[in-house]
Amino acid sequence: MRATAVARAAPRKLAGRVWSTRPALVVAVDTGAAEHVPLVDGLSVAVRPSAELVEIGASLAVAEGADYLYLRGLEHMRTSDPGDAHVAVAGDGAIAASLFVHDAATRDRLELYAPGIYPPIAVDEALTEGVYCWPSWRGRGVTPALLSATVARLGRLGIRRALAVIDADNTASLRAFSRVGYLPTGTLRVGRYRLNRWSSSFVERARLADDLWSEALGRPRANVPSRL
């Protein structure tokens, strides 16, 4: 089954790598003004070294389709020491959702093997990356709750602003981040595949960022009076 699902997903991915342009929004929230999203009953949040998040590899071994492709990228990220992993944990120890947190030092190290992926991060900022909710927990508000707990912890550590970079077509993630109070900064990462060669750049496109954000959230175009 997995081979069939991956075989169906792979041609679309390969076609996009021949000649395509993919915008992603840089979004941010002030840690002192973020929305509180309560945890689902029975879950708690823990912080682990990324090396200990072995559940990603275990899930990769049985995943199918888009989940398999995404988890494969997450496992590569995990083994590259991307910083702490924040996890939502059920009472039986099962992982409901996870994400990585990069600081400025981590970002500079990751930039060496994945140039152009990460925006600049100031010393009082952090970047959330690689958010994943396990299939059995989806549709229950686990992702925004984990994001909320992560942002609150970052604030307690003296981090002023939390950032993320989200593909413009990833509606589910954009909506989850919006629940916590994230807003578009006006910056886009424009990724380009040209004959399987990847390049990307960060550009200021405030109006387009707002339009993409509003479209993903199914709302009239947001009028963002000030950028975070």
PDB file of C-alpha atoms in Angstrom:
ATOM      1  CA  MET A   1       0.000   0.000   0.000  1.00  0.00           C
ATOM      2  CA  ARG A   2       2.741   2.457   0.911  1.00  0.00           C
ATOM      3  CA  ALA A   3       4.593   1.841  -2.343  1.00  0.00           C
ATOM      4  CA  THR A   4       1.406   2.550  -4.308  1.00  0.00           C
ATOM      5  CA  ALA A   5       0.646   5.758  -2.384  1.00  0.00           C
ATOM      6  CA  VAL A   6       4.204   7.009  -2.726  1.00  0.00           C
ATOM      7  CA  ALA A   7       4.197   6.131  -6.409  1.00  0.00           C
ATOM      8  CA  ARG A   8       1.108   8.303  -6.855  1.00  0.00           C
ATOM      9  CA  ALA A   9       2.580  11.229  -4.939  1.00  0.00           C
ATOM     10  CA  ALA A  10       6.058  11.067  -6.445  1.00  0.00           C
ATOM     11  CA  PRO A  11       5.161  12.112 -10.042  1.00  0.00           C
ATOM     12  CA  ARG A  12       3.493  15.292  -8.760  1.00  0.00           C
ATOM     13  CA  LYS A  13       6.540  16.106  -6.678  1.00  0.00           C
ATOM     14  CA  LEU A  14       8.924  15.378  -9.537  1.00  0.00           C
ATOM     15  CA  ALA A  15       6.850  17.448 -11.966  1.00  0.00           C
ATOM     16  CA  GLY A  16       7.038  20.382  -9.578  1.00  0.00           C
ATOM     17  CA  ARG A  17      10.807  20.084  -9.543  1.00  0.00           C
ATOM     18  CA  VAL A  18      11.075  20.448 -13.299  1.00  0.00           C
ATOM     19  CA  TRP A  19       9.789  24.025 -13.380  1.00  0.00           C
ATOM     20  CA  SER A  20       7.853  25.579 -10.538  1.00  0.00           C
ATOM     21  CA  THR A  21       7.745  28.501  -8.124  1.00  0.00           C
ATOM     22  CA  ARG A  22       6.544  28.050  -4.538  1.00  0.00           C
ATOM     23  CA  PRO A  23       5.892  30.986  -2.217  1.00  0.00           C
ATOM     24  CA  ALA A  24       6.057  30.547   1.538  1.00  0.00           C
ATOM     25  CA  LEU A  25       4.986  33.092   4.136  1.00  0.00           C
ATOM     26  CA  VAL A  26       7.197  34.247   6.982  1.00  0.00           C
ATOM     27  CA  VAL A  27       4.831  34.640   9.935  1.00  0.00           C
ATOM     28  CA  ALA A  28       5.526  35.848  13.457  1.00  0.00           C
ATOM     29  CA  VAL A  29       3.974  36.369  16.872  1.00  0.00           C
ATOM     30  CA  ASP A  30       5.051  38.465  19.836  1.00  0.00           C
ATOM     31  CA  THR A  31       5.521  35.917  22.621  1.00  0.00           C
ATOM     32  CA  GLY A  32       3.972  38.303  25.131  1.00  0.00           C
ATOM     33  CA  ALA A  33       0.793  38.766  23.100  1.00  0.00           C
ATOM     34  CA  ALA A  34       0.181  35.254  21.742  1.00  0.00           C
ATOM     35  CA  GLU A  35      -3.212  33.588  22.096  1.00  0.00           C
ATOM     36  CA  HIS A  36      -3.475  30.786  24.635  1.00  0.00           C
ATOM     37  CA  VAL A  37      -4.784  27.539  23.162  1.00  0.00           C
ATOM     38  CA  PRO A  38      -5.428  24.911  25.858  1.00  0.00           C
ATOM     39  CA  LEU A  39      -3.997  21.434  25.546  1.00  0.00           C
ATOM     40  CA  VAL A  40      -6.264  18.550  24.686  1.00  0.00           C
ATOM     41  CA  ASP A  41      -7.209  16.553  27.802  1.00  0.00           C
ATOM     42  CA  GLY A  42      -4.628  13.928  28.589  1.00  0.00           C
ATOM     43  CA  LEU A  43      -1.735  15.649  26.800  1.00  0.00           C
ATOM     44  CA  SER A  44       1.310  17.370  28.244  1.00  0.00           C
ATOM     45  CA  VAL A  45       4.229  19.171  26.602  1.00  0.00           C
ATOM     46  CA  ALA A  46       7.846  18.118  27.001  1.00  0.00           C
ATOM     47  CA  VAL A  47      11.142  19.351  25.563  1.00  0.00           C
ATOM     48  CA  ARG A  48      13.658  16.824  24.270  1.00  0.00           C
ATOM     49  CA  PRO A  49      16.960  16.897  22.424  1.00  0.00           C
ATOM     50  CA  SER A  50      16.120  16.319  18.769  1.00  0.00           C
ATOM     51  CA  ALA A  51      18.240  13.158  18.740  1.00  0.00           C
ATOM     52  CA  GLU A  52      15.782  11.539  21.144  1.00  0.00           C
ATOM     53  CA  LEU A  53      12.723  12.005  18.923  1.00  0.00           C
ATOM     54  CA  VAL A  54      13.063   8.501  17.506  1.00  0.00           C
ATOM     55  CA  GLU A  55       9.303   8.283  16.946  1.00  0.00           C
ATOM     56  CA  ILE A  56       9.772  10.101  13.628  1.00  0.00           C
ATOM     57  CA  GLY A  57      11.906   7.283  12.257  1.00  0.00           C
ATOM     58  CA  ALA A  58       9.546   4.649  13.608  1.00  0.00           C
ATOM     59  CA  SER A  59       6.556   6.345  11.965  1.00  0.00           C
ATOM     60  CA  LEU A  60       8.493   6.776   8.724  1.00  0.00           C
ATOM     61  CA  ALA A  61       8.896   3.015   8.517  1.00  0.00           C
ATOM     62  CA  VAL A  62       5.132   2.514   8.203  1.00  0.00           C
ATOM     63  CA  ALA A  63       3.968   5.817   6.685  1.00  0.00           C
ATOM     64  CA  GLU A  64       2.406   6.189   3.246  1.00  0.00           C
ATOM     65  CA  GLY A  65       1.987   8.879   0.606  1.00  0.00           C
ATOM     66  CA  ALA A  66       2.407  12.507   1.638  1.00  0.00           C
ATOM     67  CA  ASP A  67       3.075  11.520   5.267  1.00  0.00           C
ATOM     68  CA  TYR A  68       5.989   9.360   4.147  1.00  0.00           C
ATOM     69  CA  LEU A  69       7.513  12.147   2.057  1.00  0.00           C
ATOM     70  CA  TYR A  70       7.151  14.694   4.873  1.00  0.00           C
ATOM     71  CA  LEU A  71       8.477  12.372   7.578  1.00  0.00           C
ATOM     72  CA  ARG A  72      11.482  11.537   5.412  1.00  0.00           C
ATOM     73  CA  GLY A  73      12.371  15.239   5.398  1.00  0.00           C
ATOM     74  CA  LEU A  74      11.771  15.511   9.147  1.00  0.00           C
ATOM     75  CA  GLU A  75      14.046  12.555   9.858  1.00  0.00           C
ATOM     76  CA  HIS A  76      16.797  14.166   7.815  1.00  0.00           C
ATOM     77  CA  MET A  77      16.285  17.391   9.770  1.00  0.00           C
ATOM     78  CA  ARG A  78      16.268  15.534  13.107  1.00  0.00           C
ATOM     79  CA  THR A  79      19.593  13.842  12.424  1.00  0.00           C
ATOM     80  CA  SER A  80      21.131  17.231  11.527  1.00  0.00           C
ATOM     81  CA  ASP A  81      20.738  18.443  15.137  1.00  0.00           C
ATOM     82  CA  PRO A  82      18.111  21.156  14.517  1.00  0.00           C
ATOM     83  CA  GLY A  83      17.750  22.232  18.137  1.00  0.00           C
ATOM     84  CA  ASP A  84      15.255  21.186  20.787  1.00  0.00           C
ATOM     85  CA  ALA A  85      12.148  19.189  19.951  1.00  0.00           C
ATOM     86  CA  HIS A  86       8.885  20.232  21.611  1.00  0.00           C
ATOM     87  CA  VAL A  87       6.430  17.351  21.828  1.00  0.00           C
ATOM     88  CA  ALA A  88       2.830  16.862  22.907  1.00  0.00           C
ATOM     89  CA  VAL A  89       2.757  13.595  24.836  1.00  0.00           C
ATOM     90  CA  ALA A  90      -0.219  11.411  25.748  1.00  0.00           C
ATOM     91  CA  GLY A  91      -0.549   9.717  29.119  1.00  0.00           C
ATOM     92  CA  ASP A  92       0.701   6.416  27.699  1.00  0.00           C
ATOM     93  CA  GLY A  93       3.841   8.083  26.346  1.00  0.00           C
ATOM     94  CA  ALA A  94       2.686   8.209  22.730  1.00  0.00           C
ATOM     95  CA  ILE A  95       3.610  11.326  20.752  1.00  0.00           C
ATOM     96  CA  ALA A  96       0.654  13.332  19.454  1.00  0.00           C
ATOM     97  CA  ALA A  97       2.601  16.148  17.747  1.00  0.00           C
ATOM     98  CA  SER A  98       6.106  17.568  17.569  1.00  0.00           C
ATOM     99  CA  LEU A  99       8.105  20.498  16.259  1.00  0.00           C
ATOM    100  CA  PHE A 100      11.681  21.773  16.291  1.00  0.00           C
ATOM    101  CA  VAL A 101      12.844  25.142  17.610  1.00  0.00           C
ATOM    102  CA  HIS A 102      15.840  26.849  15.991  1.00  0.00           C
ATOM    103  CA  ASP A 103      17.717  29.737  17.564  1.00  0.00           C
ATOM    104  CA  ALA A 104      20.176  32.004  15.747  1.00  0.00           C
ATOM    105  CA  ALA A 105      23.131  29.657  16.299  1.00  0.00           C
ATOM    106  CA  THR A 106      21.184  26.623  15.122  1.00  0.00           C
ATOM    107  CA  ARG A 107      19.954  28.487  12.053  1.00  0.00           C
ATOM    108  CA  ASP A 108      23.500  29.386  11.009  1.00  0.00           C
ATOM    109  CA  ARG A 109      24.597  25.758  11.331  1.00  0.00           C
ATOM    110  CA  LEU A 110      21.639  24.456   9.320  1.00  0.00           C
ATOM    111  CA  GLU A 111      22.249  27.093   6.657  1.00  0.00           C
ATOM    112  CA  LEU A 112      25.478  25.327   5.760  1.00  0.00           C
ATOM    113  CA  TYR A 113      23.666  22.266   4.395  1.00  0.00           C
ATOM    114  CA  ALA A 114      20.325  23.863   3.436  1.00  0.00           C
ATOM    115  CA  PRO A 115      21.115  27.365   2.159  1.00  0.00           C
ATOM    116  CA  GLY A 116      18.260  29.772   1.564  1.00  0.00           C
ATOM    117  CA  ILE A 117      15.666  27.851   3.585  1.00  0.00           C
ATOM    118  CA  TYR A 118      15.719  29.849   6.804  1.00  0.00           C
ATOM    119  CA  PRO A 119      15.221  33.595   7.311  1.00  0.00           C
ATOM    120  CA  PRO A 120      17.631  35.570   9.490  1.00  0.00           C
ATOM    121  CA  ILE A 121      16.965  35.042  13.202  1.00  0.00           C
ATOM    122  CA  ALA A 122      17.886  37.690  15.776  1.00  0.00           C
ATOM    123  CA  VAL A 123      19.275  36.747  19.180  1.00  0.00           C
ATOM    124  CA  ASP A 124      15.864  37.397  20.781  1.00  0.00           C
ATOM    125  CA  GLU A 125      13.939  35.371  18.196  1.00  0.00           C
ATOM    126  CA  ALA A 126      13.312  31.681  17.555  1.00  0.00           C
ATOM    127  CA  LEU A 127      11.997  29.752  14.558  1.00  0.00           C
ATOM    128  CA  THR A 128       9.521  26.874  14.801  1.00  0.00           C
ATOM    129  CA  GLU A 129      10.021  24.298  12.058  1.00  0.00           C
ATOM    130  CA  GLY A 130       8.998  20.784  11.108  1.00  0.00           C
ATOM    131  CA  VAL A 131       5.581  20.776  12.791  1.00  0.00           C
ATOM    132  CA  TYR A 132       3.970  17.347  12.557  1.00  0.00           C
ATOM    133  CA  CYS A 133       0.784  15.905  14.073  1.00  0.00           C
ATOM    134  CA  TRP A 134       0.440  12.132  14.146  1.00  0.00           C
ATOM    135  CA  PRO A 135      -2.576  10.919  12.106  1.00  0.00           C
ATOM    136  CA  SER A 136      -4.614   9.548  15.014  1.00  0.00           C
ATOM    137  CA  TRP A 137      -4.549  12.966  16.719  1.00  0.00           C
ATOM    138  CA  ARG A 138      -5.484  15.168  13.775  1.00  0.00           C
ATOM    139  CA  GLY A 139      -8.590  17.336  13.824  1.00  0.00           C
ATOM    140  CA  ARG A 140      -8.480  17.807  17.602  1.00  0.00           C
ATOM    141  CA  GLY A 141      -6.584  21.072  17.935  1.00  0.00           C
ATOM    142  CA  VAL A 142      -3.331  19.453  19.001  1.00  0.00           C
ATOM    143  CA  THR A 143      -1.056  21.464  16.695  1.00  0.00           C
ATOM    144  CA  PRO A 144      -2.176  24.964  17.772  1.00  0.00           C
ATOM    145  CA  ALA A 145      -2.075  23.857  21.414  1.00  0.00           C
ATOM    146  CA  LEU A 146       1.527  22.659  21.032  1.00  0.00           C
ATOM    147  CA  LEU A 147       2.436  25.892  19.229  1.00  0.00           C
ATOM    148  CA  SER A 148       0.824  27.912  22.018  1.00  0.00           C
ATOM    149  CA  ALA A 149       2.735  26.053  24.727  1.00  0.00           C
ATOM    150  CA  THR A 150       5.976  26.430  22.760  1.00  0.00           C
ATOM    151  CA  VAL A 151       5.544  30.189  22.299  1.00  0.00           C
ATOM    152  CA  ALA A 152       4.740  30.594  26.013  1.00  0.00           C
ATOM    153  CA  ARG A 153       7.912  28.712  26.962  1.00  0.00           C
ATOM    154  CA  LEU A 154       9.989  30.799  24.562  1.00  0.00           C
ATOM    155  CA  GLY A 155       8.621  33.943  26.206  1.00  0.00           C
ATOM    156  CA  ARG A 156       9.654  32.679  29.628  1.00  0.00           C
ATOM    157  CA  LEU A 157      13.161  32.130  28.255  1.00  0.00           C
ATOM    158  CA  GLY A 158      13.385  35.747  27.126  1.00  0.00           C
ATOM    159  CA  ILE A 159      12.577  35.216  23.452  1.00  0.00           C
ATOM    160  CA  ARG A 160      10.703  38.241  22.141  1.00  0.00           C
ATOM    161  CA  ARG A 161       9.343  36.906  18.872  1.00  0.00           C
ATOM    162  CA  ALA A 162       8.590  33.490  17.384  1.00  0.00           C
ATOM    163  CA  LEU A 163       8.870  32.989  13.621  1.00  0.00           C
ATOM    164  CA  ALA A 164       7.825  30.334  11.137  1.00  0.00           C
ATOM    165  CA  VAL A 165       8.001  29.843   7.368  1.00  0.00           C
ATOM    166  CA  ILE A 166       4.962  28.085   5.885  1.00  0.00           C
ATOM    167  CA  ASP A 167       4.185  27.136   2.307  1.00  0.00           C
ATOM    168  CA  ALA A 168       1.350  29.274   0.987  1.00  0.00           C
ATOM    169  CA  ASP A 169      -0.619  26.175  -0.047  1.00  0.00           C
ATOM    170  CA  ASN A 170      -0.342  24.555   3.401  1.00  0.00           C
ATOM    171  CA  THR A 171      -3.733  25.781   4.552  1.00  0.00           C
ATOM    172  CA  ALA A 172      -3.926  23.543   7.623  1.00  0.00           C
ATOM    173  CA  SER A 173      -0.644  24.868   9.026  1.00  0.00           C
ATOM    174  CA  LEU A 174      -1.472  28.493   8.283  1.00  0.00           C
ATOM    175  CA  ARG A 175      -4.774  28.141  10.125  1.00  0.00           C
ATOM    176  CA  ALA A 176      -3.113  26.440  13.096  1.00  0.00           C
ATOM    177  CA  PHE A 177      -0.542  29.214  13.407  1.00  0.00           C
ATOM    178  CA  SER A 178      -3.229  31.894  13.060  1.00  0.00           C
ATOM    179  CA  ARG A 179      -5.048  30.487  16.103  1.00  0.00           C
ATOM    180  CA  VAL A 180      -1.994  31.266  18.219  1.00  0.00           C
ATOM    181  CA  GLY A 181      -1.805  34.837  16.941  1.00  0.00           C
ATOM    182  CA  TYR A 182       0.810  34.535  14.206  1.00  0.00           C
ATOM    183  CA  LEU A 183       0.518  37.129  11.419  1.00  0.00           C
ATOM    184  CA  PRO A 184       2.342  37.569   8.109  1.00  0.00           C
ATOM    185  CA  THR A 185       5.427  39.748   8.406  1.00  0.00           C
ATOM    186  CA  GLY A 186       5.248  40.869   4.782  1.00  0.00           C
ATOM    187  CA  THR A 187       8.234  38.699   3.817  1.00  0.00           C
ATOM    188  CA  LEU A 188       7.963  35.761   1.445  1.00  0.00           C
ATOM    189  CA  ARG A 189      10.395  32.985   0.727  1.00  0.00           C
ATOM    190  CA  VAL A 190      10.215  32.342  -3.000  1.00  0.00           C
ATOM    191  CA  GLY A 191      11.463  28.865  -3.838  1.00  0.00           C
ATOM    192  CA  ARG A 192      12.200  27.979  -7.439  1.00  0.00           C
ATOM    193  CA  TYR A 193      12.776  24.622  -9.053  1.00  0.00           C
ATOM    194  CA  ARG A 194      14.377  24.836 -12.470  1.00  0.00           C
ATOM    195  CA  LEU A 195      15.183  21.423 -13.960  1.00  0.00           C
ATOM    196  CA  ASN A 196      15.502  19.927 -10.484  1.00  0.00           C
ATOM    197  CA  ARG A 197      17.769  22.732  -9.260  1.00  0.00           C
ATOM    198  CA  TRP A 198      16.470  24.471  -6.151  1.00  0.00           C
ATOM    199  CA  SER A 199      17.048  28.087  -5.294  1.00  0.00           C
ATOM    200  CA  SER A 200      15.246  30.455  -2.980  1.00  0.00           C
ATOM    201  CA  SER A 201      15.291  34.034  -1.817  1.00  0.00           C
ATOM    202  CA  PHE A 202      13.507  36.149   0.768  1.00  0.00           C
ATOM    203  CA  VAL A 203      11.665  39.155  -0.619  1.00  0.00           C
ATOM    204  CA  GLU A 204       9.423  41.869   0.808  1.00  0.00           C
ATOM    205  CA  ARG A 205       5.944  41.482  -0.703  1.00  0.00           C
ATOM    206  CA  ALA A 206       3.555  42.722   1.983  1.00  0.00           C
ATOM    207  CA  ARG A 207       0.414  42.929  -0.140  1.00  0.00           C
ATOM    208  CA  LEU A 208       0.901  39.491  -1.691  1.00  0.00           C
ATOM    209  CA  ALA A 209       1.674  37.992   1.734  1.00  0.00           C
ATOM    210  CA  ASP A 210      -1.577  39.410   3.133  1.00  0.00           C
ATOM    211  CA  ASP A 211      -3.540  38.139   0.130  1.00  0.00           C
ATOM    212  CA  LEU A 212      -2.118  34.617   0.455  1.00  0.00           C
ATOM    213  CA  TRP A 213      -2.773  34.626   4.200  1.00  0.00           C
ATOM    214  CA  SER A 214      -6.373  35.792   3.806  1.00  0.00           C
ATOM    215  CA  GLU A 215      -7.031  33.277   1.040  1.00  0.00           C
ATOM    216  CA  ALA A 216      -5.725  30.402   3.162  1.00  0.00           C
ATOM    217  CA  LEU A 217      -7.857  31.471   6.124  1.00  0.00           C
ATOM    218  CA  GLY A 218     -10.959  32.024   3.973  1.00  0.00           C
ATOM    219  CA  ARG A 219     -11.348  35.610   5.145  1.00  0.00           C
ATOM    220  CA  PRO A 220     -11.504  39.029   3.483  1.00  0.00           C
ATOM    221  CA  ARG A 221      -8.053  40.477   2.934  1.00  0.00           C
ATOM    222  CA  ALA A 222      -6.537  41.362   6.298  1.00  0.00           C
ATOM    223  CA  ASN A 223      -5.538  44.942   6.936  1.00  0.00           C
ATOM    224  CA  VAL A 224      -2.437  44.525   9.067  1.00  0.00           C
ATOM    225  CA  PRO A 225      -1.674  47.986  10.485  1.00  0.00           C
ATOM    226  CA  SER A 226       1.794  47.143  11.791  1.00  0.00           C
ATOM    227  CA  ARG A 227       4.223  44.360  11.109  1.00  0.00           C
ATOM    228  CA  LEU A 228       5.655  42.234  13.892  1.00  0.00           C
TER     229      LEU A 228
END
